[in-house]
Short mmCIF file of C-alpha atoms in Angstrom, two decimals:
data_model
loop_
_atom_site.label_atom_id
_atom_site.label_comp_id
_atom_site.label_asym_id
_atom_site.label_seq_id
_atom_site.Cartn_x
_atom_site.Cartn_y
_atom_site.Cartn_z
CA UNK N 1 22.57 -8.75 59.79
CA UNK N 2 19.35 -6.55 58.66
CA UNK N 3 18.89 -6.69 55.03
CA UNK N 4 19.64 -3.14 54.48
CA UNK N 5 23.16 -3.46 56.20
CA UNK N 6 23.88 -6.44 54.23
CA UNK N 7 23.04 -4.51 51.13
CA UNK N 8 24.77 -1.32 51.79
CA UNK N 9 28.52 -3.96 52.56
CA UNK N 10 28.37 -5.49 49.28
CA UNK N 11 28.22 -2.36 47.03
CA UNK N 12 30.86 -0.69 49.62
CA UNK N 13 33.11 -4.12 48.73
CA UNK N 14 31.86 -3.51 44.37
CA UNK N 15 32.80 0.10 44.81
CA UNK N 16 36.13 -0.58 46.64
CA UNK N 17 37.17 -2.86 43.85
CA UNK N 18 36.20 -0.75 41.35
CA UNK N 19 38.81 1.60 42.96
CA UNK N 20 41.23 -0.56 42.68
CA UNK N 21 40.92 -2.43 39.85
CA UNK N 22 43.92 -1.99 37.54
CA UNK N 23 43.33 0.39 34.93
CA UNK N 24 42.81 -0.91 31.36
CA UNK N 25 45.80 -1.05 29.02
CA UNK N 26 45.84 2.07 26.59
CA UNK N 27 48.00 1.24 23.29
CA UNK N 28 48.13 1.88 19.63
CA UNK N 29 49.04 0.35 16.25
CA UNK N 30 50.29 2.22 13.34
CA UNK N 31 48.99 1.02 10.04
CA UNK N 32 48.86 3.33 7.11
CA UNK N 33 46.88 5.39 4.75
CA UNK N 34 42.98 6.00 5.35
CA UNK N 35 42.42 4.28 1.92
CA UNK N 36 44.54 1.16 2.23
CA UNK N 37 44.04 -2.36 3.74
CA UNK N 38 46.23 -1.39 6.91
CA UNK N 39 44.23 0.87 8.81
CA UNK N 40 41.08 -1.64 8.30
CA UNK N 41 42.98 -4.54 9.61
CA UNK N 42 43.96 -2.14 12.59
CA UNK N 43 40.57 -1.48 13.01
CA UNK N 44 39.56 -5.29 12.77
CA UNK N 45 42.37 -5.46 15.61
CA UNK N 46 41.23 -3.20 18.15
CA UNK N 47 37.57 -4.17 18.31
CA UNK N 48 37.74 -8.21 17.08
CA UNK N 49 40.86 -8.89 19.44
CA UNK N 50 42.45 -5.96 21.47
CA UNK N 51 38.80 -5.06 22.98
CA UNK N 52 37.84 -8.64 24.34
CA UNK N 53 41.38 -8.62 26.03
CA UNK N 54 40.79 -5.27 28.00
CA UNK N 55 43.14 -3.47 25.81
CA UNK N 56 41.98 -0.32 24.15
CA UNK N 57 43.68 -0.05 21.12
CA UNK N 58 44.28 2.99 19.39
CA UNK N 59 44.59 3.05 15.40
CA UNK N 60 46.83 5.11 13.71
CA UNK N 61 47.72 5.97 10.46
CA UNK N 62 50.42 6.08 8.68
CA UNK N 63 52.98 6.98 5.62
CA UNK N 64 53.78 3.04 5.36
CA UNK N 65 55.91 0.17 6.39
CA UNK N 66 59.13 2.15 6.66
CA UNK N 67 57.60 5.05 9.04
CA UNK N 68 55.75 1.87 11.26
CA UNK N 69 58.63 0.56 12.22
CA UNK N 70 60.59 4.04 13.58
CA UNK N 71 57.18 4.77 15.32
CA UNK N 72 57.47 1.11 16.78
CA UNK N 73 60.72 2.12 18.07
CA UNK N 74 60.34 5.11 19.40
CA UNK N 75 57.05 6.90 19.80
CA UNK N 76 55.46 6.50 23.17
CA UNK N 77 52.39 4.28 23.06
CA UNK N 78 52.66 2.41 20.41
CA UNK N 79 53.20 -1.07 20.78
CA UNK N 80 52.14 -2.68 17.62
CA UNK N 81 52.73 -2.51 13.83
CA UNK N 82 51.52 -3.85 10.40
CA UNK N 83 54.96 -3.88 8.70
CA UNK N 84 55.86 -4.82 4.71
CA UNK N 85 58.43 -7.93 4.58
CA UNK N 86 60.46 -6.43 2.14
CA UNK N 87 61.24 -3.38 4.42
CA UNK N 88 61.50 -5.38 7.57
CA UNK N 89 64.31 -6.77 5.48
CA UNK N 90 65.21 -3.42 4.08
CA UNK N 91 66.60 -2.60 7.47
CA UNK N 92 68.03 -6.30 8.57
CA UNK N 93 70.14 -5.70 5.56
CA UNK N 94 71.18 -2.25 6.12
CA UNK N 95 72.19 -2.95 9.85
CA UNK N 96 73.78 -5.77 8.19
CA UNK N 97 75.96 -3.37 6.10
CA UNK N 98 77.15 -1.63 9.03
CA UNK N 99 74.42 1.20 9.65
CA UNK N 100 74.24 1.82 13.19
CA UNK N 101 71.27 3.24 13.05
CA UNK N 102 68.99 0.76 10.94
CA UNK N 103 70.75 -1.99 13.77
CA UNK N 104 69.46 0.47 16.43
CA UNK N 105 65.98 0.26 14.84
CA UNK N 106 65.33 -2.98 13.67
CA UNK N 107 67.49 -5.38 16.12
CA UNK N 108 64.61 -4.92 19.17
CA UNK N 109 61.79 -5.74 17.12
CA UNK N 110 59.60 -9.01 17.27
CA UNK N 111 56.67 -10.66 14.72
CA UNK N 112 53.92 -11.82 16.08
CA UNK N 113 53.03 -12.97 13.20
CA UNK N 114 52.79 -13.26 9.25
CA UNK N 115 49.36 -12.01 8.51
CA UNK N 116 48.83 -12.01 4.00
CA UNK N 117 49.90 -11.15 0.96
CA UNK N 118 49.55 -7.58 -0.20
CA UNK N 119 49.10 -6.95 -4.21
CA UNK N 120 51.36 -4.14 -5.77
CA UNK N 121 49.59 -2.42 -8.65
CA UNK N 122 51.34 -0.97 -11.36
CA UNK N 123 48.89 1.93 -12.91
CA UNK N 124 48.93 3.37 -16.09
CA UNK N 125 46.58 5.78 -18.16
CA UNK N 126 44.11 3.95 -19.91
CA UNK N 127 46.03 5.26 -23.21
CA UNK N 128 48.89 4.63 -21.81
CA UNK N 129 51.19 2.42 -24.80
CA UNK N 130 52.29 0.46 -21.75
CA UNK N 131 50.96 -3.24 -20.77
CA UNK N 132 52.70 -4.79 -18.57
CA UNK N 133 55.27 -4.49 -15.71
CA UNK N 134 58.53 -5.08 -17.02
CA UNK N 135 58.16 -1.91 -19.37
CA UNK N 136 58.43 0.38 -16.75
CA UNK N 137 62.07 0.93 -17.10
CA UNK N 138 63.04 5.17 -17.72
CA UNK N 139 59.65 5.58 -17.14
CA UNK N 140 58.17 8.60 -14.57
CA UNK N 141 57.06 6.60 -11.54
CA UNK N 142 55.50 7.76 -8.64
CA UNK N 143 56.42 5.20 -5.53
CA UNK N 144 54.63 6.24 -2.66
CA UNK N 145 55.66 9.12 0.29
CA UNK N 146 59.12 8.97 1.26
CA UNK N 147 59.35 6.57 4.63
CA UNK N 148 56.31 4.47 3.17
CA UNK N 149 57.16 0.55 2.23
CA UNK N 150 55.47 1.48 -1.10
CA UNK N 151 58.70 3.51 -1.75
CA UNK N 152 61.11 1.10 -0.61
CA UNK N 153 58.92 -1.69 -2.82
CA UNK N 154 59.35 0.45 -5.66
CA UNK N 155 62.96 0.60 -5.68
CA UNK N 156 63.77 -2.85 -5.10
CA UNK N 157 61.42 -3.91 -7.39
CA UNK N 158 63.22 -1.37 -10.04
CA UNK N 159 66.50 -3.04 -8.93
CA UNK N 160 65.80 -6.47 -9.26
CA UNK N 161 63.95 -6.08 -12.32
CA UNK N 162 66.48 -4.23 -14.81
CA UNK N 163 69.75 -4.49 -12.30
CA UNK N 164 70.01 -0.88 -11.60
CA UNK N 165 68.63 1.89 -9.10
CA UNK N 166 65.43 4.04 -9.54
CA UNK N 167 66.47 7.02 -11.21
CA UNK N 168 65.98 9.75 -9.15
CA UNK N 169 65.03 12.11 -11.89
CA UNK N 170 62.50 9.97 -12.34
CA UNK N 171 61.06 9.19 -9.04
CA UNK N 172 58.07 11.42 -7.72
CA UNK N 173 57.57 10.39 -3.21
CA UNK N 174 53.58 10.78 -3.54
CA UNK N 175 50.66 9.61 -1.78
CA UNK N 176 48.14 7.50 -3.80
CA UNK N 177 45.68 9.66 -4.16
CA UNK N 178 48.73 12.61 -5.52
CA UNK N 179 50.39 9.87 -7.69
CA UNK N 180 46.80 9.43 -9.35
CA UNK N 181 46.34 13.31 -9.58
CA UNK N 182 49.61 13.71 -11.32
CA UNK N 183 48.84 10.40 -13.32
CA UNK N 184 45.76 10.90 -15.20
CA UNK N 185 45.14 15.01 -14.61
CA UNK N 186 48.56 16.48 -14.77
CA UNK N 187 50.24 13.62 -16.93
CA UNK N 188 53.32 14.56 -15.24
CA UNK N 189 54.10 10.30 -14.61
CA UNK N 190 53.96 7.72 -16.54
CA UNK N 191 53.48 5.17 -13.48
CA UNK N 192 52.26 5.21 -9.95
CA UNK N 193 53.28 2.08 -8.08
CA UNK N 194 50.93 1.62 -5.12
CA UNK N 195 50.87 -1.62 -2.77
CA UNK N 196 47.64 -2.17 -0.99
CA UNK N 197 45.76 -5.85 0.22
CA UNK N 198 42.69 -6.07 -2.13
CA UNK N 199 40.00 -5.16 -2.06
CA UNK N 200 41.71 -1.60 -1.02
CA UNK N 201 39.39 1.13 -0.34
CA UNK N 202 41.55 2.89 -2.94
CA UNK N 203 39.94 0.65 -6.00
CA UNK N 204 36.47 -0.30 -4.64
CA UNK N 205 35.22 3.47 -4.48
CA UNK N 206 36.61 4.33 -7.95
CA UNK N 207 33.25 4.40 -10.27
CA UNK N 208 32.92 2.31 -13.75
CA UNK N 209 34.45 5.19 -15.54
CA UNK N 210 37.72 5.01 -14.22
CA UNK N 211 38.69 2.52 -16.61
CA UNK N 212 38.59 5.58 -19.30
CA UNK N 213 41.50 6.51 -16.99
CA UNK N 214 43.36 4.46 -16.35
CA UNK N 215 44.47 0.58 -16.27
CA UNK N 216 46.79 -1.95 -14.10
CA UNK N 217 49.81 -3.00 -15.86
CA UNK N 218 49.92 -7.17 -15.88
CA UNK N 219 52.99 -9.40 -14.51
CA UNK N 220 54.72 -11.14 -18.19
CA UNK N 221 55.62 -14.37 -16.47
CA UNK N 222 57.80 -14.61 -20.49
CA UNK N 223 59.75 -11.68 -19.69
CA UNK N 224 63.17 -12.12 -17.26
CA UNK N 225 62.54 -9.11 -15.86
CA UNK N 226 59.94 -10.71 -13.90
CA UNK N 227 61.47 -13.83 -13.32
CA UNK N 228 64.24 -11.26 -11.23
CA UNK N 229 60.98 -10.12 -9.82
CA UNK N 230 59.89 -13.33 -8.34
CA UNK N 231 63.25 -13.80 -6.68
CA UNK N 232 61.90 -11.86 -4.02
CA UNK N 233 58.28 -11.02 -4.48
CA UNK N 234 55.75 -13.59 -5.57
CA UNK N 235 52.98 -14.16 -8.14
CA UNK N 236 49.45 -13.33 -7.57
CA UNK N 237 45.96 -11.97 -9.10
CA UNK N 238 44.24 -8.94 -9.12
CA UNK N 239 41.02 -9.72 -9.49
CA UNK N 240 38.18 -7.59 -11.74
CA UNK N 241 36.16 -9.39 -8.50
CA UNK N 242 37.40 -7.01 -6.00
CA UNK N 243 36.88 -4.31 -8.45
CA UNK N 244 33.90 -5.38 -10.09
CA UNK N 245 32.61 -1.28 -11.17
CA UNK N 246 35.64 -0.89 -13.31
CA UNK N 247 38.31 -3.51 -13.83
CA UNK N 248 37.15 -5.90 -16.28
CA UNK N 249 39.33 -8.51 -16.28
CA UNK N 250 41.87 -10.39 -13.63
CA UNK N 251 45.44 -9.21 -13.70
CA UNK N 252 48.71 -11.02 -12.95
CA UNK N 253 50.65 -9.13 -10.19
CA UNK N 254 52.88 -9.56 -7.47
CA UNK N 255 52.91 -9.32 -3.60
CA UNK N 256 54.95 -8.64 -0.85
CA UNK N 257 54.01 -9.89 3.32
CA UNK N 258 52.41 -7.99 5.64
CA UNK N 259 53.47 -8.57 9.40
CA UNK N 260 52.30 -7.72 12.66
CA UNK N 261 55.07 -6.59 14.50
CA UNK N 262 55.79 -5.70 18.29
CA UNK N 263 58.75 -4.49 20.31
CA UNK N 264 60.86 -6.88 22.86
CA UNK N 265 59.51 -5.90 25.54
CA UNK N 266 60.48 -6.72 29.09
CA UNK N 267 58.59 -5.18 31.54
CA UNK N 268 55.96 -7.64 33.32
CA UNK N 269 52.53 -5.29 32.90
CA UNK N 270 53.31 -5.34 28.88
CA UNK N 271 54.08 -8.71 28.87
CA UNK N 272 50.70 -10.14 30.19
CA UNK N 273 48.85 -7.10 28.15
CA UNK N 274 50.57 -8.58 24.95
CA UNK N 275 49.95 -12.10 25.81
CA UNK N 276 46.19 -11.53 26.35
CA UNK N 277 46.62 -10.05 23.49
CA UNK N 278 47.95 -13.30 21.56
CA UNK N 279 45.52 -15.57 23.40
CA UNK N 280 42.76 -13.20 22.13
CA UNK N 281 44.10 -13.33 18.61
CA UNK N 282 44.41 -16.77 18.21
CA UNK N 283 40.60 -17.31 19.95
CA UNK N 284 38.65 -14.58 18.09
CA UNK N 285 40.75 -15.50 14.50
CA UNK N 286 37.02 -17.44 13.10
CA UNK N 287 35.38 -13.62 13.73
CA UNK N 288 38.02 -11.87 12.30
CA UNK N 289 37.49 -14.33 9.07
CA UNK N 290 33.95 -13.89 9.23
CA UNK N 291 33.64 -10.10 10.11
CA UNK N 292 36.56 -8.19 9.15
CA UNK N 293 38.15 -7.01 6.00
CA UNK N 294 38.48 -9.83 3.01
CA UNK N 295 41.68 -10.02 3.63
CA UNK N 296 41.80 -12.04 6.81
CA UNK N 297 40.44 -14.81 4.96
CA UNK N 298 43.80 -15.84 3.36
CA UNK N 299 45.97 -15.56 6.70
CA UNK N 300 46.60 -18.46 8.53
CA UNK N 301 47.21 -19.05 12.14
CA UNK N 302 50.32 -20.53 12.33
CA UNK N 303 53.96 -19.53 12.84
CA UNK N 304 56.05 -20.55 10.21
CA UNK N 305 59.97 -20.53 10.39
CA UNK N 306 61.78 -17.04 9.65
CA UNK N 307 64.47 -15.71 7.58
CA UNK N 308 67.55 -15.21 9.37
CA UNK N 309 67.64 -12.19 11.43
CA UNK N 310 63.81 -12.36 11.97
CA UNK N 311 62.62 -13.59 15.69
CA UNK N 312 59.02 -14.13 17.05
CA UNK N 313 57.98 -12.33 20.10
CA UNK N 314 59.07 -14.92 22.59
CA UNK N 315 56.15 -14.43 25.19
CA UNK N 316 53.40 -14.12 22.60
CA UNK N 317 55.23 -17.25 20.65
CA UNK N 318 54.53 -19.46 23.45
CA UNK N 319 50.52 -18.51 23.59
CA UNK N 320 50.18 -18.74 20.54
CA UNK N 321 51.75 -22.00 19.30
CA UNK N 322 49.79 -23.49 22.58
CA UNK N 323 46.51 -22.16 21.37
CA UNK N 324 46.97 -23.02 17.87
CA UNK N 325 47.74 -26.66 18.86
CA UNK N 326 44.81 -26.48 21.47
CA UNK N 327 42.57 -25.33 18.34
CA UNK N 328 43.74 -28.35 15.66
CA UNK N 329 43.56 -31.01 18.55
CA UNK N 330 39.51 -29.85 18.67
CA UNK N 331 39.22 -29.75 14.89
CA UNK N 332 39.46 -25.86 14.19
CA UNK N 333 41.16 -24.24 11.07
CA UNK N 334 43.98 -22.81 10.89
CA UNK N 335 43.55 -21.52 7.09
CA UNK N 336 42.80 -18.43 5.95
CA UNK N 337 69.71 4.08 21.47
CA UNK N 338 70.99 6.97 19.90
CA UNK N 339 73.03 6.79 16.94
CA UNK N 340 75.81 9.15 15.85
CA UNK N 341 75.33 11.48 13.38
CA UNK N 342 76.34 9.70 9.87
CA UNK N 343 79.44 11.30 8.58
CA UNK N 344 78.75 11.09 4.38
CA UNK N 345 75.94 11.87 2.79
CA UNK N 346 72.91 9.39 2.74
CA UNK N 347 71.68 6.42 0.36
CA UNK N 348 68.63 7.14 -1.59
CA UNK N 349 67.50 4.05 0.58
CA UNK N 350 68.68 5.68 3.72
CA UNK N 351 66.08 8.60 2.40
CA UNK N 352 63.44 6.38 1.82
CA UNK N 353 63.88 4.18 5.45
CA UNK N 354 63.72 7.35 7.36
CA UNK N 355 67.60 6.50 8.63
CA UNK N 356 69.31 9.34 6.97
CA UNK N 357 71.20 11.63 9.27
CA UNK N 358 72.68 14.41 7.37
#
């Protein structure tokens, strides 16, 4: 066959599989604010992992945790979440209860898996007589937009602490940067409670003299309001490291989880999209320690046992746990339907899950 001939058959064949190549996944993953840890990890998702498995991932943002998981559910597209522990629970308990709806919601969804720990700050004014956590109580608190896992952190937090809910006279549904406004401008609160992986884009672009207005209320490990505290949440540190232009000194906090979170799905082109998706995960986790946000550092690539009601992906589980025991047998780390309408009128938690039905 002349040269020419030969030449002109084998881009006909590369054109003709071009054709009909399958076309390349197209999802999306709702995270949260533009100044909070979520949308970077999103971010660190879709080019890190989502990219080298032929998926083109979309990042979204976000209210929060609660709004994440009814976009999981139902908006068209999205197929992954970053989703608060304490309001994956939130719903688990209120399907629990006997709300149809929260059952509706939460029953079909899947971890992939834990990711870290996210601090929850507790800010003051500077000249604020309050120092530490537990003397919040009666207080003006802003707790984050209503359907955001900041809100739904707040009031549990409030409950556990002094045994009794939020008042709602006393609850402002802002965003951070609003709860700040209102904080140190307006002085209409006393406290905005905002829950963010540090270093959180919120903090690191605030200049040396925000500490003339305001400060992070510390964690009294003394006090048994915060031993109710860590019943559910757990210790940690902010520390003046991550916010090195105006926090001076470390400060005792708590967290809450952060979870990546998919649906159940069944059909067989999601299935192999999601497990390259896991196989990519659990191959490109040393560059998203090394190259994406801080916070990837303390996640670990492993699978630990869930609370009851909670279930792993199964599809995903099996890549994964293969991978991860491919990776420590070579030496690697691991560290680092439609409801009814609802009869009565709604919870204040109903409000703040997005579940009320009036």
């Amino acid at each position: 066959m002349p040269i020419r001939l030969l030449v002109a058959a084998l881009l006909w064949i590369s054109v003709v599989l071009c054709a009909t190549a399958a076309p390349r996944a197209e999802y999306k993953i709702v995270t949260a604010t533009k100044t909070g840890t979520y949308i970077q990890i999103g971010r660190d998702l879709a080019t890190l992992v989502a990219e080298p498995a032929d998926i083109a991932l979309e990042v979204l943002e976000s209210k929060g945790s609660a709004e994440n998981i009814q976009r999981m559910r139902f908006e068209q597209g999205v197929k992954l979440a970053l989703v608060q522990s304490d309001v994956y629970q939130a719903f688990l308990d209120e399907a629990k209860a006997g709300n149809a709806d929260a059952g509706d919601i939460i029953k079909p969804l899947r971890l992939i898996m834990p990711l870290y720990d996210e601090e929850i700050y507790f800010v003051a004014r500077a000249d604020s007589p309050l120092n530490s956590i537990h003397e919040i109580k009666n207080k003006k608190i802003a707790v984050g937009p209503l359907g955001s896992g900041t809100a739904l952190t707040s009031r549990t937090l409030y409950q556990l602490m002094f045994g009794e809910p939020l008042p709602p006279a006393n609850t402002q549904y802002l965003s951070n940067e609003e709860a700040l406004a209102k904080l140190t401008v307006d002085k209409s609160i006393d406290v905005a409670i905002i829950v963010a992986g540090q270093p959180a884009k919120l903090f690191t672009e605030m200049k040396a003299e925000a500490r003339i207005y305001i400060k992070l209320l510390k964690l009294d490990d003394t006090e048994p309001e915060s031993a109710r505290a860590k019943k559910t949440y757990f210790p940690a540190v902010i520390r003046a490291a991550s916010y090195s232009a105006w926090l001076k000194n470390d400060v005792p906090a708590l967290t809450v989880k952060a979870y990546l979170v998919t649906y159940d799905y069944g059909l067989q082109s999601t299935v192999v999209n999601l497990n390259r998706f896991a196989e990519s995960l659990c191959a490109n986790f040393d560059k998203l320690q090394a190259n994406g946000h801080p916070k990837w550092k303390q996640v670990r690539l492993e699978l630990p046992p869930l609370s009851q009601g909670w279930r792993y992906y199964a599809p995903t589980e099996k890549r994964m746990r293969a991978c991860i025991a491919k990776r420590s047998a070579v030496g690697f780390s691991t560290a680092g339907g439609t409801a009814l309408p609802s009869p009565r009128n709604c919870t204040e938690q109903e409000l703040v899950l997005g579940i009320c039905r009036r």
